[in-house]
Coordinates of C-alpha atoms (C1' of nucleotides) in Angstrom, one line a residue:
Chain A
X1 CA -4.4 7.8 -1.3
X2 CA -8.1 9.0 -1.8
X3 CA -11.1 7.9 -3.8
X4 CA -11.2 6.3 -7.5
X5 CA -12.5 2.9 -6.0
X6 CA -14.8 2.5 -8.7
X7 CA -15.2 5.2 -10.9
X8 CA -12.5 6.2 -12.8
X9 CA -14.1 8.8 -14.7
X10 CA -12.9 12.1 -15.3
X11 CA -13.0 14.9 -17.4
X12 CA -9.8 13.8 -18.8
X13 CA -8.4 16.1 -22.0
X14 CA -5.5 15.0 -23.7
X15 CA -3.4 12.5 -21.5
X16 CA -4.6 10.0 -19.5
X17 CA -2.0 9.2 -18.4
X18 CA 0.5 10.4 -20.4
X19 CA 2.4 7.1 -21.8
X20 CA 6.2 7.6 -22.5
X21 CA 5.9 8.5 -26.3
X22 CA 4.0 11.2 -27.6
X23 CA 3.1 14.7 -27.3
X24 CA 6.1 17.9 -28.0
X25 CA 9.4 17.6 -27.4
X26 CA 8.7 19.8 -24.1
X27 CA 6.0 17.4 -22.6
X28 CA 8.3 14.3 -23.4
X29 CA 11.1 16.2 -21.4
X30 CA 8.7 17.0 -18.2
X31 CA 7.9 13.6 -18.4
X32 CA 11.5 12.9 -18.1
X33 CA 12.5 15.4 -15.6
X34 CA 9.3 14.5 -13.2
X35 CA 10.8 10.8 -13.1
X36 CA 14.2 11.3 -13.0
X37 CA 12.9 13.9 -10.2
X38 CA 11.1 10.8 -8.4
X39 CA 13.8 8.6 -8.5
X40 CA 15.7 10.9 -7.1
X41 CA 13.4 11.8 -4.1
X42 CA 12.7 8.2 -3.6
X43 CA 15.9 7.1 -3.6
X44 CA 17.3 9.5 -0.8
X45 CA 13.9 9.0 1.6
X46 CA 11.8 6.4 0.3
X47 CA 8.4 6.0 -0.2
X48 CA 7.6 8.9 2.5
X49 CA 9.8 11.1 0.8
X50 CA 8.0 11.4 -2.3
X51 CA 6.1 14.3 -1.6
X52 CA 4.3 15.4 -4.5
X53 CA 5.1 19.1 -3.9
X54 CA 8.4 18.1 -4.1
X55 CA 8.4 16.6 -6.9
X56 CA 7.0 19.3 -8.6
X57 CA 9.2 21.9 -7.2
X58 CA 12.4 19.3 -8.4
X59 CA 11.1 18.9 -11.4
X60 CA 10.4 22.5 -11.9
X61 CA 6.4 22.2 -13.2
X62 CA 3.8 22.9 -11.0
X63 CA 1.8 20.9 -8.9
X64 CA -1.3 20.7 -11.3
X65 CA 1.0 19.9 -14.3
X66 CA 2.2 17.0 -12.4
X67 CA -1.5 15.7 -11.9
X68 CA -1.9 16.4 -15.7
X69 CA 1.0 14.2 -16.3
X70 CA 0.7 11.5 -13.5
X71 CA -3.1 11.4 -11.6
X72 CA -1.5 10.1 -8.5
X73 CA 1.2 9.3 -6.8
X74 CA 1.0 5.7 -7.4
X75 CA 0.9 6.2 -10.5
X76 CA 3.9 8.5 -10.8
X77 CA 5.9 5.8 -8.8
X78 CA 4.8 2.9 -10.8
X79 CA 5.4 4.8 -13.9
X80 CA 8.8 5.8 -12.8
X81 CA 9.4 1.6 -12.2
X82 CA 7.9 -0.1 -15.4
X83 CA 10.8 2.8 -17.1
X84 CA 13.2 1.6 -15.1
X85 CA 12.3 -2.0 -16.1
X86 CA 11.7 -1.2 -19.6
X87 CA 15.7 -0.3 -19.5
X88 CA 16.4 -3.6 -18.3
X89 CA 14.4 -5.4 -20.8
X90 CA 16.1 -3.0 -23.5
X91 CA 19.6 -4.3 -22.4
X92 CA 18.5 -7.9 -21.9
X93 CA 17.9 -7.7 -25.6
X94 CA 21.4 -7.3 -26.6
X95 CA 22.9 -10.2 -25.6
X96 CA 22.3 -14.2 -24.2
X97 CA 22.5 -14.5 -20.7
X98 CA 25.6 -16.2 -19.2
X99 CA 24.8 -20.0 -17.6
X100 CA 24.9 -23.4 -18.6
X101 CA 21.6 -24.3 -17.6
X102 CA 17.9 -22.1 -17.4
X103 CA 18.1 -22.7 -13.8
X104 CA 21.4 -21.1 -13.7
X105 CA 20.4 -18.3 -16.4
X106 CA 17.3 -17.4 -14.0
X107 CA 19.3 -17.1 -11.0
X108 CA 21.8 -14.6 -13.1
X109 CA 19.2 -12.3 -14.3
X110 CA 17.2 -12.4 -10.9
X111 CA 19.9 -12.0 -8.6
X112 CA 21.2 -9.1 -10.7
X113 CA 18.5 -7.5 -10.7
X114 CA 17.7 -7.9 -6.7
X115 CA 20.9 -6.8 -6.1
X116 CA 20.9 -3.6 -8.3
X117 CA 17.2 -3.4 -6.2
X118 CA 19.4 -3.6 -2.7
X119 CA 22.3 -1.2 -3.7
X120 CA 19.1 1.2 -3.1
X121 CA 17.2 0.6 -0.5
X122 CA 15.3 3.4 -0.1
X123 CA 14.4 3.6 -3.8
X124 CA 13.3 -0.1 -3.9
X125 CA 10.9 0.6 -0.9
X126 CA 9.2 3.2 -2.5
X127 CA 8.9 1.4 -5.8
X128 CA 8.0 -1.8 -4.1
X129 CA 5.4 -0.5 -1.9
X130 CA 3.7 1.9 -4.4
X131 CA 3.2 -1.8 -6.6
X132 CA 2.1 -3.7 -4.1
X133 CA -0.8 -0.9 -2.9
X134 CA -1.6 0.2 -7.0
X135 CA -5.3 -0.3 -7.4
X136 CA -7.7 -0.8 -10.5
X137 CA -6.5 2.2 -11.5
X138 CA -3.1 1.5 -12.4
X139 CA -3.5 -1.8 -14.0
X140 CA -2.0 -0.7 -17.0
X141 CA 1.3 0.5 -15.6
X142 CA 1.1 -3.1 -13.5
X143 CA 0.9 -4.6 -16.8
X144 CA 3.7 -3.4 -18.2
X145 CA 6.3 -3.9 -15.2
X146 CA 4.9 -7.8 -15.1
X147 CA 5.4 -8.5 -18.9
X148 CA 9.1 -6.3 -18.8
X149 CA 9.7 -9.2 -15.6
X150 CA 8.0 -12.0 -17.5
X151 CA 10.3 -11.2 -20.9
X152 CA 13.5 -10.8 -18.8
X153 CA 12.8 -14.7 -17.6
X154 CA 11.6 -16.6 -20.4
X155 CA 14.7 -15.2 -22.7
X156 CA 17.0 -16.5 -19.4
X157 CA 15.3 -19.7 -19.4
X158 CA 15.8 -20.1 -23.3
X159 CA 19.2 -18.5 -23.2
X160 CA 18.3 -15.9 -26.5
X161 CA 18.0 -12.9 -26.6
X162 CA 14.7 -13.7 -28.8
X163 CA 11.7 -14.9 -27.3
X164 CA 11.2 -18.2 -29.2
X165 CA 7.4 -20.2 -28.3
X166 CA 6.5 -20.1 -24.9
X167 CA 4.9 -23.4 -23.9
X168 CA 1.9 -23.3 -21.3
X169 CA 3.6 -24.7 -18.5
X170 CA 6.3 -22.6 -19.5
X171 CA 4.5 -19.3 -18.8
X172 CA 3.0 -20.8 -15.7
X173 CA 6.5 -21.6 -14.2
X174 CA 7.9 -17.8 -15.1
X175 CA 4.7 -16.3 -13.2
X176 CA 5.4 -18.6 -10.1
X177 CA 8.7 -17.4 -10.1
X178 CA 7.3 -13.5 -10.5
X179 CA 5.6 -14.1 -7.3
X180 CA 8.2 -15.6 -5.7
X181 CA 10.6 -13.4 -6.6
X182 CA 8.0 -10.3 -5.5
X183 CA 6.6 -11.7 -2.6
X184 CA 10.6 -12.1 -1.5
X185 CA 11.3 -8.6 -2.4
X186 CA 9.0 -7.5 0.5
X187 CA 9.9 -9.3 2.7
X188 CA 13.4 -8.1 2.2
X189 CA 11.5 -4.3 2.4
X190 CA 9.7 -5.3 5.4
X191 CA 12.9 -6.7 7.0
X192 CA 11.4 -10.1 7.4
X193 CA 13.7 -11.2 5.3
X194 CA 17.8 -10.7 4.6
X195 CA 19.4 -10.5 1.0
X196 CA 21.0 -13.9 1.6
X197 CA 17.2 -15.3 2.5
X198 CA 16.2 -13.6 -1.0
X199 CA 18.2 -15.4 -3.0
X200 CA 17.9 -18.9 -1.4
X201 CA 14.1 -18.6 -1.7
X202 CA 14.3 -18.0 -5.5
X203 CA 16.5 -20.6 -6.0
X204 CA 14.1 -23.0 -4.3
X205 CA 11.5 -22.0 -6.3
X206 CA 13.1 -22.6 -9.5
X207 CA 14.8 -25.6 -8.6
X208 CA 11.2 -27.2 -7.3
X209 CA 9.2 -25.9 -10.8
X210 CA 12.4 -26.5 -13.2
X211 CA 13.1 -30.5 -12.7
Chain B
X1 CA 5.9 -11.1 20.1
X2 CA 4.1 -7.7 19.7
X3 CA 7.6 -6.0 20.5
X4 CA 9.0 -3.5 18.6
X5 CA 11.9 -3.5 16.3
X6 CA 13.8 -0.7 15.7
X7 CA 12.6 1.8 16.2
X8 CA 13.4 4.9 18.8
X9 CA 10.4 4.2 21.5
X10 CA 8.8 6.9 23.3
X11 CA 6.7 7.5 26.3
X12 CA 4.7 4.2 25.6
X13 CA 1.9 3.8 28.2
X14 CA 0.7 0.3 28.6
X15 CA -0.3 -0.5 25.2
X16 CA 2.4 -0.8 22.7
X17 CA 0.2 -2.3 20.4
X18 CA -2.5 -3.7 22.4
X19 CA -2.3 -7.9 21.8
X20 CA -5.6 -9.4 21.7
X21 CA -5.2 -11.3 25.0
X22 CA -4.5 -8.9 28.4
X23 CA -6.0 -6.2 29.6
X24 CA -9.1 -5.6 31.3
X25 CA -12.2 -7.2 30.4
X26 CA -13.6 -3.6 29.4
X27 CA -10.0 -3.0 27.2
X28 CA -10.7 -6.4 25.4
X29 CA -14.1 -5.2 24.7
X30 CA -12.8 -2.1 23.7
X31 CA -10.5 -4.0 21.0
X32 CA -13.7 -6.3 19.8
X33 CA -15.5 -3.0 19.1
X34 CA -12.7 -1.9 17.4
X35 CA -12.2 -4.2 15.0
X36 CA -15.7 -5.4 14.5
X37 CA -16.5 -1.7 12.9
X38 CA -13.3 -2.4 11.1
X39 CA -14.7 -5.3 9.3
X40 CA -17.8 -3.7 9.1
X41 CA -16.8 -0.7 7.6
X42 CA -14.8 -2.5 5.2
X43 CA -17.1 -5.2 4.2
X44 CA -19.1 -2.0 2.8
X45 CA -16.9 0.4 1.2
X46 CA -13.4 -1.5 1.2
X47 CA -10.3 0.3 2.3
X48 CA -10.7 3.9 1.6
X49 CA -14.1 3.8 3.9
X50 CA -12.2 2.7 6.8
X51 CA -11.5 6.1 8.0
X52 CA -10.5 6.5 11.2
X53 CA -12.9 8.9 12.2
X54 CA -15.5 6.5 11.3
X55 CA -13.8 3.7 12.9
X56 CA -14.0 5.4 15.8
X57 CA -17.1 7.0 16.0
X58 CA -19.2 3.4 15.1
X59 CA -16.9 1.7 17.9
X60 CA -17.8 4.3 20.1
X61 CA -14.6 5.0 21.2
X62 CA -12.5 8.4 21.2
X63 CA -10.2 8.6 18.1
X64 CA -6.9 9.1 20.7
X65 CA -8.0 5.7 22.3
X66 CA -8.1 4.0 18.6
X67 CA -5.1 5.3 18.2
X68 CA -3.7 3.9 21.9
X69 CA -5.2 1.3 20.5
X70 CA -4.0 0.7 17.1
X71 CA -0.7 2.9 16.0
X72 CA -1.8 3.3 12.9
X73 CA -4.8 2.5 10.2
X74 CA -2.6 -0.2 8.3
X75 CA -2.0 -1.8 12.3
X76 CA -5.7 -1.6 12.2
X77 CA -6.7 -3.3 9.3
X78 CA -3.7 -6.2 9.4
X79 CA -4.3 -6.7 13.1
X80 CA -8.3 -7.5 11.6
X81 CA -6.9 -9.7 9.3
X82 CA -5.2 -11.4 11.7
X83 CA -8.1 -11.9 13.9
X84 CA -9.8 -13.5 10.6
X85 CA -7.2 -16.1 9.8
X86 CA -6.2 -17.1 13.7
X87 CA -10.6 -17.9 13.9
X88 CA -9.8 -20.2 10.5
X89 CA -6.8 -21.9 12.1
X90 CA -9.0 -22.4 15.1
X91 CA -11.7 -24.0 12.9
X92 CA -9.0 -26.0 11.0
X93 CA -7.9 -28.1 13.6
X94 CA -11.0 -29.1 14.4
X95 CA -11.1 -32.0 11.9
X96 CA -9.1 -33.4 8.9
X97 CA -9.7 -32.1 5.5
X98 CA -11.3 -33.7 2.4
X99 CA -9.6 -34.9 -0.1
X100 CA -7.5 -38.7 -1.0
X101 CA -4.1 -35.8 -2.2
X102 CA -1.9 -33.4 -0.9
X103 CA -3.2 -31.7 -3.8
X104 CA -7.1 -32.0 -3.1
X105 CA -6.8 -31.2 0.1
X106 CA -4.3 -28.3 -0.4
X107 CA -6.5 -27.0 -3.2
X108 CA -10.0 -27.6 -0.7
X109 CA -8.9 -25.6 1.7
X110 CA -7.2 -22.5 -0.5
X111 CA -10.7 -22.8 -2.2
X112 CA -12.3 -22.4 -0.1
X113 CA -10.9 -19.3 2.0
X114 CA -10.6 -18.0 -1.7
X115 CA -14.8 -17.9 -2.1
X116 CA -14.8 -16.8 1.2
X117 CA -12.8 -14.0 0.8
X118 CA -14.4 -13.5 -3.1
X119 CA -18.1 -13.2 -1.4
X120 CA -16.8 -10.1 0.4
X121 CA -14.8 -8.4 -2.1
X122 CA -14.6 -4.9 -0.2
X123 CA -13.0 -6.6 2.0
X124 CA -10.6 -8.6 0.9
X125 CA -10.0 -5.2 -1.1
X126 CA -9.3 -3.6 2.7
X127 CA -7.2 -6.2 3.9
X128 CA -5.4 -7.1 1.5
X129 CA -3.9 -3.8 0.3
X130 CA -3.5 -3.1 3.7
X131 CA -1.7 -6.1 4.0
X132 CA 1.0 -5.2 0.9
X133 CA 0.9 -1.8 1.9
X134 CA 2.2 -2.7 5.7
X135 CA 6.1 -1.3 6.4
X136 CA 8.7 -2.5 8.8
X137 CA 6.7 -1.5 12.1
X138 CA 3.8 -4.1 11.1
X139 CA 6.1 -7.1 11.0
X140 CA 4.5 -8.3 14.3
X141 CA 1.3 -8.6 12.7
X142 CA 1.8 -10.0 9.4
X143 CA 4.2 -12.3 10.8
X144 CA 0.7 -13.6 13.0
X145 CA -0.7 -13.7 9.3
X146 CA 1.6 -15.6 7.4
X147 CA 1.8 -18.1 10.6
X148 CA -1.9 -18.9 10.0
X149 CA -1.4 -19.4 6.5
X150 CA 1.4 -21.9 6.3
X151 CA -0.2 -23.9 9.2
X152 CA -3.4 -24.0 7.4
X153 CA -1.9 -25.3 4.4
X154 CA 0.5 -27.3 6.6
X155 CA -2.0 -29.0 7.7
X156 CA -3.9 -29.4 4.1
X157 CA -1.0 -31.1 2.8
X158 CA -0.7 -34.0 5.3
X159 CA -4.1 -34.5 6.0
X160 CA -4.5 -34.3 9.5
X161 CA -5.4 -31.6 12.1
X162 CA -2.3 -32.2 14.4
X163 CA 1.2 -31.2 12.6
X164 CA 3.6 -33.8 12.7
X165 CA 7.3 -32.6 11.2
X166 CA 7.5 -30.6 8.2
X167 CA 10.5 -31.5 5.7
X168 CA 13.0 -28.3 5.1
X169 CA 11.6 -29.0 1.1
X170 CA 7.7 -29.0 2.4
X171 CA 8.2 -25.9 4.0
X172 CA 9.8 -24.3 1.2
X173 CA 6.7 -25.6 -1.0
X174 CA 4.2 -24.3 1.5
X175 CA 5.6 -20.6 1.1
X176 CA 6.0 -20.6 -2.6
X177 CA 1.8 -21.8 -2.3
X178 CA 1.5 -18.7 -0.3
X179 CA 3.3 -16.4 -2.1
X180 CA 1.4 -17.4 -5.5
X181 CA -1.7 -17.2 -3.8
X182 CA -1.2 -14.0 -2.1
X183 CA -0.2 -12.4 -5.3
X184 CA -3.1 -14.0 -6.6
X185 CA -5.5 -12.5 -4.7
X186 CA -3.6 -9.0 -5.3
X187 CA -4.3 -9.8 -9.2
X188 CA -8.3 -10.3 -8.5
X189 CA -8.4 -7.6 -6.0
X190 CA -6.9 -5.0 -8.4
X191 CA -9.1 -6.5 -11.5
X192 CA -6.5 -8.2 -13.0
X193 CA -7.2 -12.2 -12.7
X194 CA -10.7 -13.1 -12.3
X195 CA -12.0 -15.5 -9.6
X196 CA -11.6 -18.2 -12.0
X197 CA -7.9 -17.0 -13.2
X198 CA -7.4 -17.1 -8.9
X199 CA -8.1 -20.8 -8.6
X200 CA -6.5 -22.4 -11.7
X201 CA -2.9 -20.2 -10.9
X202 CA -3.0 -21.8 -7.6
X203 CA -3.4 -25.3 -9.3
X204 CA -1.0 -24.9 -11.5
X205 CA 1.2 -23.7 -9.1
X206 CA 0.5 -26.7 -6.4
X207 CA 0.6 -29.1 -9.6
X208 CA 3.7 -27.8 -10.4
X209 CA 5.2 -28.0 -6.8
X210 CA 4.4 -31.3 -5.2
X211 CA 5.0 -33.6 -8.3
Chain C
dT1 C1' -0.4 38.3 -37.7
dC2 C1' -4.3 37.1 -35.0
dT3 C1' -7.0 34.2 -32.3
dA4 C1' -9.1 30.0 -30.1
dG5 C1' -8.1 26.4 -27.4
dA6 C1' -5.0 23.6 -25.0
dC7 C1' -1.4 23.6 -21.7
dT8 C1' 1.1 25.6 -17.5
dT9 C1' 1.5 28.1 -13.6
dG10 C1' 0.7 29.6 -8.8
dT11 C1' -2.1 29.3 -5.1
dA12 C1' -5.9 28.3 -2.2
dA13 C1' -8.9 24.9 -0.5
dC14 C1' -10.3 20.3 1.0
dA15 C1' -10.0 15.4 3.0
dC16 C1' -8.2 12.2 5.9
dG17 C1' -4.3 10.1 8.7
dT18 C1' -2.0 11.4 12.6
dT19 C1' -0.7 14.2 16.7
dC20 C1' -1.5 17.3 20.5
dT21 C1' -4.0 19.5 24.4
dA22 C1' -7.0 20.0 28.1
dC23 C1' -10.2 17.8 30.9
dA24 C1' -13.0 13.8 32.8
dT25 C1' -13.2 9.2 34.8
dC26 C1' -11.8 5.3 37.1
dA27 C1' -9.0 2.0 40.0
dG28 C1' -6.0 1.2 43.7
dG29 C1' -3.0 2.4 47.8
dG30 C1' -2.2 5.5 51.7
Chain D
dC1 C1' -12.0 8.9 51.8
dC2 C1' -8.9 11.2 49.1
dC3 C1' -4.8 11.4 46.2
dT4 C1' -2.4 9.8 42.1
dG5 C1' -1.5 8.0 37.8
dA6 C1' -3.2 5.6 34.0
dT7 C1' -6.9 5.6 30.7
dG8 C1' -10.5 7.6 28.0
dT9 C1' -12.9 11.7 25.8
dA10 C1' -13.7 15.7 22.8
dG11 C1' -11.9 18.5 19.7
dA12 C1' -8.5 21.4 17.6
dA13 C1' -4.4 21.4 14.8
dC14 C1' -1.0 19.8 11.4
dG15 C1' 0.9 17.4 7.1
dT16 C1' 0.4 15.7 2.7
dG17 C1' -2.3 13.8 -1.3
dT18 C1' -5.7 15.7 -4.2
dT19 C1' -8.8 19.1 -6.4
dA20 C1' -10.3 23.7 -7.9
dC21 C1' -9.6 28.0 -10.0
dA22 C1' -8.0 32.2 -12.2
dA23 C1' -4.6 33.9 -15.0
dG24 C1' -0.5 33.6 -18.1
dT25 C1' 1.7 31.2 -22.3
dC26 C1' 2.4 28.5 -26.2
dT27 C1' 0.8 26.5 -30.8
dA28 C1' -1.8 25.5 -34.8
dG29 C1' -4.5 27.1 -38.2
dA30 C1' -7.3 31.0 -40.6

DNA sequence: TCTAGACTTGTAACACGTTCTACATCAGGG
DNA sequence: CCCTGATGTAGAACGTGTTACAAGTCTAGA
């Protein structure tokens, strides 16, 4: 966790960052393997446990080619959760989400996904805590995990599986409930807070903003 | 309040994590040195210039007794933070705040800790990612943080510098505001939102919440 | 096929958070 | 007054993220 406070620059080549499509068939696989290898790491030890050596070595590329790929390991973890979102966003598309009303629909997606998130601890911290300490430099993998989050909620609050208009006040309630829903997964990583404290907070949240 | 958790505790001396009040008058100076070359060092080069070398040295204390002092850089920096929000809470209750609403007053006082945070942005950087970045051994510490927060806006939303009760659905309200404004600030520290962006989200949000 | 340049690899080196060691200082009780 | 244990100091040492570098390998185009 060094440096790149302000200047970004480098004497980048070919991949600044290397997004998801693109390149041969081989760098699109050591893409691949490199998350799949963090997951894996982060899953079993967290956070900590993502060693970038490791990685590598897991991955089977070497250390440089991993810094080629990803320039940090912030990056490499926040990479590894906007793919794991864009998944969920993929699937969300399929079909409407069960419940009556959008309060209900919200509470479905969210508390599905918070619970896939607490089946895995030790993954979530890592993911979690490499989002919440990204700086300037990662903005563009941020900005992909928050529109995957805002997508997944404005489809449950319509009920479609296509995003219709989104009204103003619309968009402002579905980032409240980001934040909520965020700030409540730290606290769950933290310990400050239990699943069953997750949940309820989230509901209160979008029962205050929805009525 | 400073205990600690979980964790397997070793051969701790006197100073588990040194709380503000105890000690010897030369320990409490000791801490005030500390984290005045925290701030300092921050206010000038944001988090990756707090070094703890350089913490050290500018305090004038040995970097074994920083680390007696403080377990850990994140300790360091939320335990700074701390200080800063417990002097605002002091300054709080001094009088009531302006404002005829819940909402003006609410919106006064998150303004205004917002430019005051905005005029030092290296660091807000500091604190705050330290902040986000804290684990499970920081709860002590953050917990002192949120404390001053919701009391602060506690306080904002009826008027008055003495709390009366708080309703189970104000207190509910008051973290939501937190939560939103916290993550705010995360979006303007990381380049995101822009100071503007920071104080209409909040509106919205309280606009949203206590109508 | 040959070659230039990009891409990979393996490895060493560096920076900074953190820990460890050996010694100095200080305060209090006999 | 000295002993003793806690506290502080100085500095080395270690681990991990990150960078640097020399050499091998693959690919596209002449």
């Amino acid at each position: 966790m060094t440096s790149v406070s302000t200047e970004p620059r480098d004497t980048d080549g070919p991949t600044p960052a290397t997004p998801p499509t693109g390149g041969s068939a081989a760098q699109r696989e050591r893409r691949r393997r490199i998350l799949d290898a963090t997951i894996a790491l982060a899953a079993e030890g967290g956070f900590d446990a993502v060693q970038m050596r490791a990685v590598a070595e897991h991955a089977e590329v070497a250390l440089g080619t991993l810094y080629r790929y990803f320039p940090s390991k912030i990056h490499l973890l926040v990479s590894a959760l906007a793919r794991e979102f864009t998944k969920d966003v993929e699937r969300s598309a399929v079909r409407a989400t069960p419940g009556d009303t959008a309060h209900e629909r919200i509470m479905y997606v969210l508390n599905r996904r918070t619970r896939a998130l607490q089946k895995q601890p030790k993954l979530t911290e890592a993911l979690v805590r490499a989002f919440m300490f990204a700086d300037q430099s990662v903005t563009g993998e941020i900005h992909e995990v928050g529109t995957s989050l805002t997508t997944v909620i404005a489809r449950a609050m319509h009920g479609t599986p296509t995003l219709g208009e989104v009204t103003e006040e619309e968009a402002a309630i579905i980032r409240i409930i980001s934040d909520v829903w965020l700030s409540a997964l730290i606290s769950w990583v933290t310990g400050r807070m239990d699943a069953e404290d997750v949940e309820k907070s989230i509901d209160v949240a979008v029962r205050l903003l929805l009525r």
